[in-house]
Every structure is written in structure tokens, then in C-alpha cells.
Amino acid sequence: MSETDLPSWPELEARLVAELRTGIEQAREASTGEPLAVLVLWADPYKGWYEVLADTASRNRDGARARNQRLLALLPELATASDAWKTAMRVARQVQALDFDPQYGDYTFSDDPIHTFDISFDAFVRSPRYAELNAGGEDGWLEGHVRFVIARAIARLVGEDAFAGLSPDLLRVGYAYPDSGDAIIVAHVEP
Amino acid sequence: MMDHAEAKAMYQEYLARAAVLERHRRYAAEVVEATEGSGQTPVEPLATMGKNGGPLLCDLCRKPMILEGGGFQGVKADAAWHRNPKPGWTSWIAGGMVVRIESNGTLRVFHGYPGRSGCVLKADRADERDRAAFRERTATANVSAKLELLSAYFKAELPENANDDVLNQIYRVLFLYDPGLGINSPD
């Protein structure tokens, strides 16, 4: 591929599916018998760095409780600025109580990720072609495209029942980008 | 009569390490000053103040900072500066950035937000582990005895160094946890 070729999304999806399968397998091997609550692909498309993280149900429950309490305590401070009303909608969404802990940095298997891999588009991102394409989005062009590719890869694995046996309870599967400390959950996998 | 051989060796080691540290400390202070500011970060130092005039790299993942916003969303600082070398240009940094002075005065640069996400989170955890291991490893070390050797040597041969200030500097360089020089360098 030359530096100005567009990335092939089907190829990326196939690679992510393969790497996630490896991650799922390694999550099974790393399991201490404790049910998992969440499995997340941490992705930094610009750096080309990916990690599979997971959290046990008990750690995640404790984390959710701590997160909800912390954010509730923060609310008076967030609401007192004179122009707080301008961002009240976004802040309200960010601080709402959740029944799981999305902060992947705290996850049981986040110090040492279950599986890591690299998929770099660095030459393309540095090219003039990328500069032309990279305008006007919420994400950058690459990050925006990769979001959907990751979601498709996860959906494909859910469809293949690839997460079976990882948890006897509800398993949340998603991804995280470096712009937020919170994971985005793409799918719930029922036991 | 004491020959002070051990103290001399310690002092020579201190001088060598202090000289290296001094260069890196000056460099760290320059980078901190060049990159400081609330909100957006100057792009030029991110792109040019690293090793051999290259980009500053994250001490954990060894990659440049990544810009956020404008037409440079997701572009690494050095590539962005190559395209737009406009003095005074500032930008948001994708995923956050931390520029910090380590306990030995040297520079650390990380992607991320402290305590929240990114490379800095991993680096801080690794640092905690390394410091704990150092404390455990050195718990029984008799540092006072070493400092007494140095004190005796100074009194006998280098009286201008026979004071608490010098001993304290040597203590900090030789006997406290050494986090290293970091990946970025003034050279």
C-alpha cells in the first residue's frame, strides 16, 4: 500500500476480528473463575496501538459505585459556575449514574492488557491526501471511520457467539478511545 | 589513616551523574516553559524540542503528541508542524498530554490525563511499582554509613564540600530512587 492509498476497511475489520478472537481466547486463559462484566478494545488509531482490556464483575460493581458517588459529590461544584447552564446537557450525561464502571483505566486487566497489537496508518495520516480528507468531523477522518469498523467487528463476533462462556452474567463489549476515560459499549452479550 | 577509597569512588560517581542530570534538568525546564499554558499547547516545541530537533515523544509509548481540532485532528505534532510551521500556533492535544518534572528534575511527557486515561495512567502505575520495589530493595541499606564516609573524606581532603548542603545533594543523586533520564533528550 502506498502512503496515499485509503485504508481498506474490510481488511481492518478482518484484522480486528482476528485480534479480538485472540484477545477473547486469552481472556479465557487469564480468567480466575470470576465472572467478567465488560471486555473493551482500547484503540488509538492515530498511534496504531490497540489493547484488549477486561474487568471482573465484582471489581466493576465496586468501581461503578465509587464512580457514581464521586460524580454525585462533584455535581454542586459543576453546577455553580455562572455559565454552567451552557454545558448542563453534556455534563448531565457525563455524570449520570451507571450500573457498570466504564472507566477502563481501572479495569482488572488494564495494568497488563490481555492482548495488545499494532495496526498503523501513520504514513497515510502524514500524507497530503489525509490532510484533504480530514476536515469537518467530530473525530478525525481516521478515528471516525475506525469507530464504525470496530463496532462492525464486535457485532460480527457477537453474531458468531465468540464471547460465549466468558461470563455467566451479562457481558458488555465495547471499545474506548483516548479522548475519554470512558468506554463505549457496543453490545450486551447475554449468557 | 583512612584512604577514603570508597568515598572517593562515590563522589566521582556523583559528579558524573550530577553533570548529566544538570543538562537534563535545564532541558526539562526549557520544555516545561515552552509548552506551558492553559488549554491549548504550542505546537512548535512539541514538534521540535525532542531528540535531534525531532518531536517530543511520550515516555511510555514513544510516539509524538497528536493534535485535536481544526484541520489537524489526529495528526502527529511533527507532521502538523511540517505542514504549518506558523510561530505561535497552539492546538488542543488529542487524548490529553502531561509535561512533568520527575523527582530527579528530568523531563517526562505522556499522552493522557492523570488519574483518568492514557499513557500517563500506565506510567504512574509502573512508577508506583518501581518505587515500591526500590523501597523494599533498599530498606536495609545503611545510607548513613555511606554519608559518614563521604563526610570524613571531605573533611580530610575537600573541606569546601564538608557541609550538609553538599551531602544532601549527593544523597539525593546517589541514594534516592532514580527514575532515569526519560526518553526525550537535549542531545
Short mmCIF file of C-alpha atoms in Angstrom, two decimals:
data_model
loop_
_atom_site.label_atom_id
_atom_site.label_comp_id
_atom_site.label_asym_id
_atom_site.label_seq_id
_atom_site.Cartn_x
_atom_site.Cartn_y
_atom_site.Cartn_z
CA MET A 1 0.00 0.00 0.00
CA SER A 2 1.38 3.43 -0.89
CA GLU A 3 1.06 6.21 1.64
CA THR A 4 -1.79 7.81 -0.28
CA ASP A 5 -3.92 4.67 -0.59
CA LEU A 6 -7.02 4.78 1.54
CA PRO A 7 -7.09 2.18 4.30
CA SER A 8 -9.12 -0.89 3.41
CA TRP A 9 -11.91 -1.07 5.99
CA PRO A 10 -12.83 -4.70 5.22
CA GLU A 11 -9.19 -5.63 5.76
CA LEU A 12 -9.09 -3.69 9.00
CA GLU A 13 -12.32 -5.31 10.15
CA ALA A 14 -10.94 -8.78 9.39
CA ARG A 15 -7.76 -7.99 11.31
CA LEU A 16 -9.71 -6.64 14.29
CA VAL A 17 -11.93 -9.71 14.34
CA ALA A 18 -8.86 -11.95 14.34
CA GLU A 19 -7.12 -9.96 17.07
CA LEU A 20 -10.25 -9.80 19.19
CA ARG A 21 -10.63 -13.57 18.85
CA THR A 22 -7.10 -13.88 20.22
CA GLY A 23 -8.00 -11.47 23.00
CA ILE A 24 -11.12 -13.43 23.88
CA GLU A 25 -9.12 -16.64 23.99
CA GLN A 26 -6.53 -15.03 26.24
CA ALA A 27 -9.29 -13.64 28.46
CA ARG A 28 -10.50 -17.21 28.91
CA GLU A 29 -6.97 -18.31 29.82
CA ALA A 30 -6.46 -15.35 32.19
CA SER A 31 -9.78 -15.98 33.91
CA THR A 32 -9.56 -16.75 37.60
CA GLY A 33 -13.07 -18.14 37.51
CA GLU A 34 -14.59 -14.79 38.39
CA PRO A 35 -17.32 -13.68 36.00
CA LEU A 36 -16.41 -10.84 33.67
CA ALA A 37 -18.61 -7.75 33.42
CA VAL A 38 -17.01 -6.00 30.47
CA LEU A 39 -14.49 -6.54 27.70
CA VAL A 40 -13.18 -3.48 25.88
CA LEU A 41 -10.93 -2.85 22.92
CA TRP A 42 -8.85 0.21 23.77
CA ALA A 43 -7.98 1.78 20.44
CA ASP A 44 -5.75 4.64 19.40
CA PRO A 45 -5.96 4.59 15.59
CA TYR A 46 -3.55 7.50 15.19
CA LYS A 47 -0.85 5.76 17.14
CA GLY A 48 -1.90 2.40 15.75
CA TRP A 49 -2.00 0.94 19.25
CA TYR A 50 -4.70 -1.46 20.45
CA GLU A 51 -5.25 -3.31 23.73
CA VAL A 52 -7.89 -5.74 24.90
CA LEU A 53 -8.93 -4.99 28.49
CA ALA A 54 -11.47 -6.63 30.75
CA ASP A 55 -12.97 -6.24 34.18
CA THR A 56 -14.37 -8.74 36.62
CA ALA A 57 -17.94 -8.31 37.77
CA SER A 58 -17.02 -7.68 41.41
CA ARG A 59 -14.32 -5.08 40.61
CA ASN A 60 -16.59 -3.40 38.12
CA ARG A 61 -19.51 -3.24 40.56
CA ASP A 62 -17.27 -1.60 43.17
CA GLY A 63 -15.89 0.73 40.52
CA ALA A 64 -19.39 1.75 39.41
CA ARG A 65 -20.39 2.51 42.99
CA ALA A 66 -17.27 4.62 43.57
CA ARG A 67 -17.71 6.42 40.25
CA ASN A 68 -21.37 7.24 40.90
CA GLN A 69 -20.60 8.56 44.39
CA ARG A 70 -17.69 10.63 43.14
CA LEU A 71 -19.72 12.23 40.37
CA LEU A 72 -22.68 12.90 42.64
CA ALA A 73 -20.35 14.69 45.06
CA LEU A 74 -18.93 16.69 42.17
CA LEU A 75 -22.31 17.91 40.98
CA PRO A 76 -22.62 21.00 43.23
CA GLU A 77 -19.21 22.22 42.04
CA LEU A 78 -20.10 21.61 38.39
CA ALA A 79 -23.37 23.47 38.73
CA THR A 80 -22.15 26.62 40.45
CA ALA A 81 -20.21 28.31 37.63
CA SER A 82 -22.19 31.21 36.23
CA ASP A 83 -22.24 29.75 32.72
CA ALA A 84 -22.72 26.15 33.84
CA TRP A 85 -26.13 26.09 32.21
CA LYS A 86 -24.48 26.25 28.79
CA THR A 87 -22.96 22.80 29.13
CA ALA A 88 -25.56 21.35 31.51
CA MET A 89 -26.82 18.80 28.96
CA ARG A 90 -23.37 17.34 28.23
CA VAL A 91 -22.36 17.42 31.90
CA ALA A 92 -25.62 15.76 32.97
CA ARG A 93 -24.95 12.91 30.54
CA GLN A 94 -21.36 12.57 31.68
CA VAL A 95 -22.18 12.40 35.38
CA GLN A 96 -25.31 10.26 35.23
CA ALA A 97 -25.26 7.16 37.44
CA LEU A 98 -24.43 3.93 35.63
CA ASP A 99 -24.87 0.32 36.58
CA PHE A 100 -21.36 -0.52 35.40
CA ASP A 101 -17.99 1.22 35.55
CA PRO A 102 -16.95 2.47 32.10
CA GLN A 103 -13.57 3.77 33.29
CA TYR A 104 -11.37 1.24 31.58
CA GLY A 105 -8.25 2.60 33.23
CA ASP A 106 -9.42 0.98 36.46
CA TYR A 107 -10.25 -2.40 34.98
CA THR A 108 -8.88 -5.58 36.49
CA PHE A 109 -6.90 -6.40 33.37
CA SER A 110 -5.82 -2.90 32.41
CA ASP A 111 -2.39 -2.68 34.03
CA ASP A 112 -1.34 -5.58 31.87
CA PRO A 113 -3.74 -5.80 28.95
CA ILE A 114 -4.96 -9.23 27.96
CA HIS A 115 -3.79 -8.75 24.39
CA THR A 116 -2.03 -5.93 22.52
CA PHE A 117 -1.43 -5.34 18.84
CA ASP A 118 -0.47 -2.61 16.36
CA ILE A 119 -2.22 -1.52 13.19
CA SER A 120 -0.59 1.64 11.94
CA PHE A 121 -1.73 4.02 9.23
CA ASP A 122 0.97 6.51 10.14
CA ALA A 123 2.27 7.10 6.60
CA PHE A 124 -1.25 7.72 5.34
CA VAL A 125 -2.09 10.07 8.22
CA ARG A 126 1.05 12.07 7.43
CA SER A 127 0.21 12.32 3.72
CA PRO A 128 -1.30 15.33 1.93
CA ARG A 129 -4.19 13.06 0.90
CA TYR A 130 -5.15 12.63 4.54
CA ALA A 131 -5.00 16.38 5.08
CA GLU A 132 -7.54 16.83 2.27
CA LEU A 133 -9.91 14.26 3.73
CA ASN A 134 -9.52 15.24 7.35
CA ALA A 135 -11.92 18.14 7.67
CA GLY A 136 -15.18 18.85 9.36
CA GLY A 137 -15.78 15.83 11.56
CA GLU A 138 -16.26 15.32 15.28
CA ASP A 139 -13.41 12.82 15.14
CA GLY A 140 -10.56 12.97 12.73
CA TRP A 141 -11.17 11.14 9.45
CA LEU A 142 -9.33 8.00 10.53
CA GLU A 143 -10.77 7.84 14.04
CA GLY A 144 -14.28 8.43 12.74
CA HIS A 145 -14.02 5.59 10.23
CA VAL A 146 -12.39 3.22 12.68
CA ARG A 147 -15.24 3.67 15.19
CA PHE A 148 -17.63 2.00 12.78
CA VAL A 149 -15.13 -0.68 11.82
CA ILE A 150 -14.62 -1.61 15.46
CA ALA A 151 -18.38 -1.69 16.04
CA ARG A 152 -18.82 -3.94 12.99
CA ALA A 153 -16.06 -6.26 14.16
CA ILE A 154 -17.64 -6.55 17.59
CA ALA A 155 -21.11 -7.09 16.12
CA ARG A 156 -19.69 -9.83 13.90
CA LEU A 157 -18.12 -11.58 16.86
CA VAL A 158 -21.35 -11.29 18.85
CA GLY A 159 -23.18 -12.82 15.88
CA GLU A 160 -20.69 -15.68 15.87
CA ASP A 161 -21.23 -16.21 19.60
CA ALA A 162 -17.49 -15.66 20.07
CA PHE A 163 -17.91 -14.33 23.61
CA ALA A 164 -19.74 -17.45 24.80
CA GLY A 165 -18.56 -18.77 28.13
CA LEU A 166 -16.68 -15.64 29.18
CA SER A 167 -19.29 -14.76 31.77
CA PRO A 168 -22.36 -16.42 33.26
CA ASP A 169 -23.86 -12.95 33.58
CA LEU A 170 -24.38 -10.07 31.19
CA LEU A 171 -21.13 -9.21 29.39
CA ARG A 172 -20.73 -5.72 27.96
CA VAL A 173 -18.47 -5.47 24.93
CA GLY A 174 -17.19 -2.21 23.55
CA TYR A 175 -14.24 -0.01 22.80
CA ALA A 176 -12.52 3.08 24.14
CA TYR A 177 -10.70 5.97 22.53
CA PRO A 178 -8.03 8.08 24.21
CA ASP A 179 -10.21 11.18 24.12
CA SER A 180 -12.29 9.87 27.00
CA GLY A 181 -11.69 7.82 30.10
CA ASP A 182 -14.97 6.02 29.49
CA ALA A 183 -15.57 3.02 27.28
CA ILE A 184 -18.41 2.95 24.76
CA ILE A 185 -20.41 -0.25 24.92
CA VAL A 186 -21.37 -1.64 21.52
CA ALA A 187 -23.18 -4.80 22.57
CA HIS A 188 -24.60 -6.69 25.52
CA VAL A 189 -23.90 -10.40 25.39
CA GLU A 190 -26.48 -12.42 27.28
CA PRO A 191 -25.35 -15.70 28.82
CA MET B 1 44.69 6.60 58.42
CA MET B 2 41.66 6.13 56.14
CA ASP B 3 42.30 6.02 52.40
CA HIS B 4 38.74 7.16 51.60
CA ALA B 5 38.73 4.96 48.50
CA GLU B 6 35.05 4.09 48.75
CA ALA B 7 34.07 7.70 49.44
CA LYS B 8 36.18 8.92 46.50
CA ALA B 9 34.50 6.44 44.19
CA MET B 10 31.08 7.55 45.42
CA TYR B 11 31.96 11.19 44.92
CA GLN B 12 33.25 10.58 41.39
CA GLU B 13 30.05 8.71 40.56
CA TYR B 14 28.04 11.58 41.99
CA LEU B 15 29.93 14.15 39.90
CA ALA B 16 29.42 12.17 36.72
CA ARG B 17 25.71 11.64 37.34
CA ALA B 18 25.16 15.21 38.51
CA ALA B 19 26.72 16.60 35.32
CA VAL B 20 24.36 14.54 33.16
CA LEU B 21 21.40 15.39 35.37
CA GLU B 22 22.19 19.09 35.24
CA ARG B 23 21.93 19.15 31.43
CA HIS B 24 18.69 17.21 31.52
CA ARG B 25 17.26 19.41 34.25
CA ARG B 26 17.94 22.55 32.24
CA TYR B 27 16.38 20.89 29.21
CA ALA B 28 13.33 19.85 31.25
CA ALA B 29 12.82 23.37 32.50
CA GLU B 30 13.06 24.71 28.94
CA VAL B 31 10.49 22.23 27.65
CA VAL B 32 8.12 22.93 30.51
CA GLU B 33 8.35 26.65 29.86
CA ALA B 34 7.92 26.23 26.09
CA THR B 35 4.86 24.01 26.39
CA GLU B 36 3.09 25.59 29.32
CA GLY B 37 -0.20 27.40 29.18
CA SER B 38 -3.79 26.66 30.00
CA GLY B 39 -5.90 24.98 27.38
CA GLN B 40 -4.14 24.79 24.05
CA THR B 41 -0.47 23.87 23.72
CA PRO B 42 2.15 25.48 21.49
CA VAL B 43 2.80 23.09 18.60
CA GLU B 44 6.35 24.14 17.73
CA PRO B 45 8.02 22.78 20.88
CA LEU B 46 6.04 19.55 20.57
CA ALA B 47 7.42 19.15 17.07
CA THR B 48 10.99 20.32 17.55
CA MET B 49 12.21 20.02 21.15
CA GLY B 50 12.81 16.27 21.13
CA LYS B 51 15.99 14.39 20.40
CA ASN B 52 17.95 15.82 17.45
CA GLY B 53 15.35 18.53 16.93
CA GLY B 54 12.59 15.99 16.40
CA PRO B 55 9.24 15.74 18.17
CA LEU B 56 8.84 15.31 21.90
CA LEU B 57 7.87 11.68 22.44
CA CYS B 58 5.64 10.12 25.05
CA ASP B 59 7.83 8.46 27.67
CA LEU B 60 5.55 5.45 27.68
CA CYS B 61 4.57 4.70 24.08
CA ARG B 62 7.45 6.62 22.46
CA LYS B 63 5.19 8.36 19.96
CA PRO B 64 4.65 12.09 19.34
CA MET B 65 1.74 14.09 20.65
CA ILE B 66 -1.36 14.09 18.45
CA LEU B 67 -3.29 17.25 17.68
CA GLU B 68 -7.00 17.72 18.06
CA GLY B 69 -9.27 20.13 16.24
CA GLY B 70 -9.06 22.25 13.14
CA GLY B 71 -7.70 20.63 10.04
CA PHE B 72 -5.13 18.73 12.06
CA GLN B 73 -7.33 16.34 14.01
CA GLY B 74 -5.34 13.17 14.62
CA VAL B 75 -2.14 14.47 13.05
CA LYS B 76 1.11 13.98 14.94
CA ALA B 77 2.72 17.22 16.08
CA ASP B 78 5.81 16.91 13.88
CA ALA B 79 3.79 16.19 10.73
CA ALA B 80 1.41 19.03 11.54
CA TRP B 81 4.29 21.46 12.11
CA HIS B 82 5.89 20.37 8.83
CA ARG B 83 2.68 21.38 7.05
CA ASN B 84 2.02 24.51 9.04
CA PRO B 85 5.18 25.95 10.64
CA LYS B 86 3.46 29.04 11.96
CA PRO B 87 5.19 30.56 15.01
CA GLY B 88 2.90 30.84 18.00
CA TRP B 89 0.46 28.23 16.72
CA THR B 90 -1.35 26.46 19.56
CA SER B 91 -3.59 23.41 19.42
CA TRP B 92 -5.64 21.08 21.57
CA ILE B 93 -3.98 17.71 22.12
CA ALA B 94 -5.97 14.55 21.34
CA GLY B 95 -6.35 12.39 24.42
CA GLY B 96 -4.59 14.96 26.62
CA MET B 97 -0.94 15.50 27.39
CA VAL B 98 1.16 15.77 30.52
CA VAL B 99 4.53 17.51 30.73
CA ARG B 100 6.08 16.90 34.09
CA ILE B 101 9.32 17.22 36.02
CA GLU B 102 10.38 13.93 37.61
CA SER B 103 11.68 13.66 41.18
CA ASN B 104 15.25 13.90 39.85
CA GLY B 105 14.42 17.04 37.89
CA THR B 106 14.30 15.41 34.45
CA LEU B 107 11.54 15.62 31.87
CA ARG B 108 8.58 13.33 31.37
CA VAL B 109 6.00 13.69 28.64
CA PHE B 110 2.95 11.47 28.39
CA HIS B 111 -0.25 11.15 26.44
CA GLY B 112 -3.35 11.17 28.61
CA TYR B 113 -4.99 12.73 31.63
CA PRO B 114 -3.52 11.95 35.07
CA GLY B 115 -5.69 9.54 37.03
CA ARG B 116 -8.09 9.16 34.13
CA SER B 117 -6.75 7.73 30.92
CA GLY B 118 -3.91 7.30 28.51
CA CYS B 119 -0.23 6.60 28.80
CA VAL B 120 0.20 8.68 31.95
CA LEU B 121 -2.10 6.33 33.85
CA LYS B 122 0.03 3.33 32.96
CA ALA B 123 3.24 5.23 33.60
CA ASP B 124 2.12 6.32 37.06
CA ARG B 125 1.21 2.77 37.98
CA ALA B 126 4.54 1.47 36.76
CA ASP B 127 6.29 4.25 38.67
CA GLU B 128 4.47 3.32 41.88
CA ARG B 129 5.50 -0.30 41.42
CA ASP B 130 9.13 0.64 40.70
CA ARG B 131 9.33 2.94 43.70
CA ALA B 132 7.83 0.29 45.97
CA ALA B 133 10.35 -2.25 44.68
CA PHE B 134 13.17 0.26 45.29
CA ARG B 135 11.99 0.89 48.86
CA GLU B 136 11.89 -2.82 49.51
CA ARG B 137 15.30 -3.37 47.92
CA THR B 138 16.97 -0.58 49.87
CA ALA B 139 15.14 -0.91 53.18
CA THR B 140 18.17 -2.36 54.90
CA ALA B 141 20.81 -0.25 53.15
CA ASN B 142 22.95 1.71 55.57
CA VAL B 143 22.95 5.07 53.81
CA SER B 144 24.06 6.93 56.95
CA ALA B 145 27.28 4.95 56.99
CA LYS B 146 27.98 5.88 53.36
CA LEU B 147 27.33 9.54 54.06
CA GLU B 148 29.64 9.37 57.06
CA LEU B 149 32.37 8.00 54.80
CA LEU B 150 31.82 10.91 52.43
CA SER B 151 31.80 13.38 55.29
CA ALA B 152 35.11 12.05 56.60
CA TYR B 153 36.62 12.21 53.12
CA PHE B 154 35.51 15.80 52.62
CA LYS B 155 36.81 16.89 56.00
CA ALA B 156 40.17 15.33 55.24
CA GLU B 157 40.61 16.27 51.58
CA LEU B 158 37.85 18.56 50.29
CA PRO B 159 36.84 20.78 53.20
CA GLU B 160 34.77 23.05 50.95
CA ASN B 161 32.40 20.09 50.50
CA ALA B 162 32.15 19.26 54.18
CA ASN B 163 28.69 20.67 54.70
CA ASP B 164 25.11 19.46 54.82
CA ASP B 165 24.17 21.07 51.54
CA VAL B 166 26.69 19.06 49.51
CA LEU B 167 25.93 15.86 51.40
CA ASN B 168 22.24 16.40 50.82
CA GLN B 169 22.79 16.83 47.07
CA ILE B 170 24.86 13.65 46.96
CA TYR B 171 22.24 11.82 48.97
CA ARG B 172 19.54 12.85 46.52
CA VAL B 173 21.52 11.78 43.46
CA LEU B 174 23.06 8.56 44.71
CA PHE B 175 20.68 7.15 47.27
CA LEU B 176 17.14 8.18 46.41
CA TYR B 177 15.07 6.37 43.80
CA ASP B 178 16.45 7.07 40.33
CA PRO B 179 13.67 7.32 37.75
CA GLY B 180 16.19 7.70 34.91
CA LEU B 181 16.56 10.47 32.36
CA GLY B 182 13.43 9.92 30.29
CA ILE B 183 13.13 9.28 26.59
CA ASN B 184 13.45 12.89 25.41
CA SER B 185 16.87 14.42 25.42
CA PRO B 186 18.67 17.73 24.90
CA ASP B 187 21.22 15.98 22.65
#
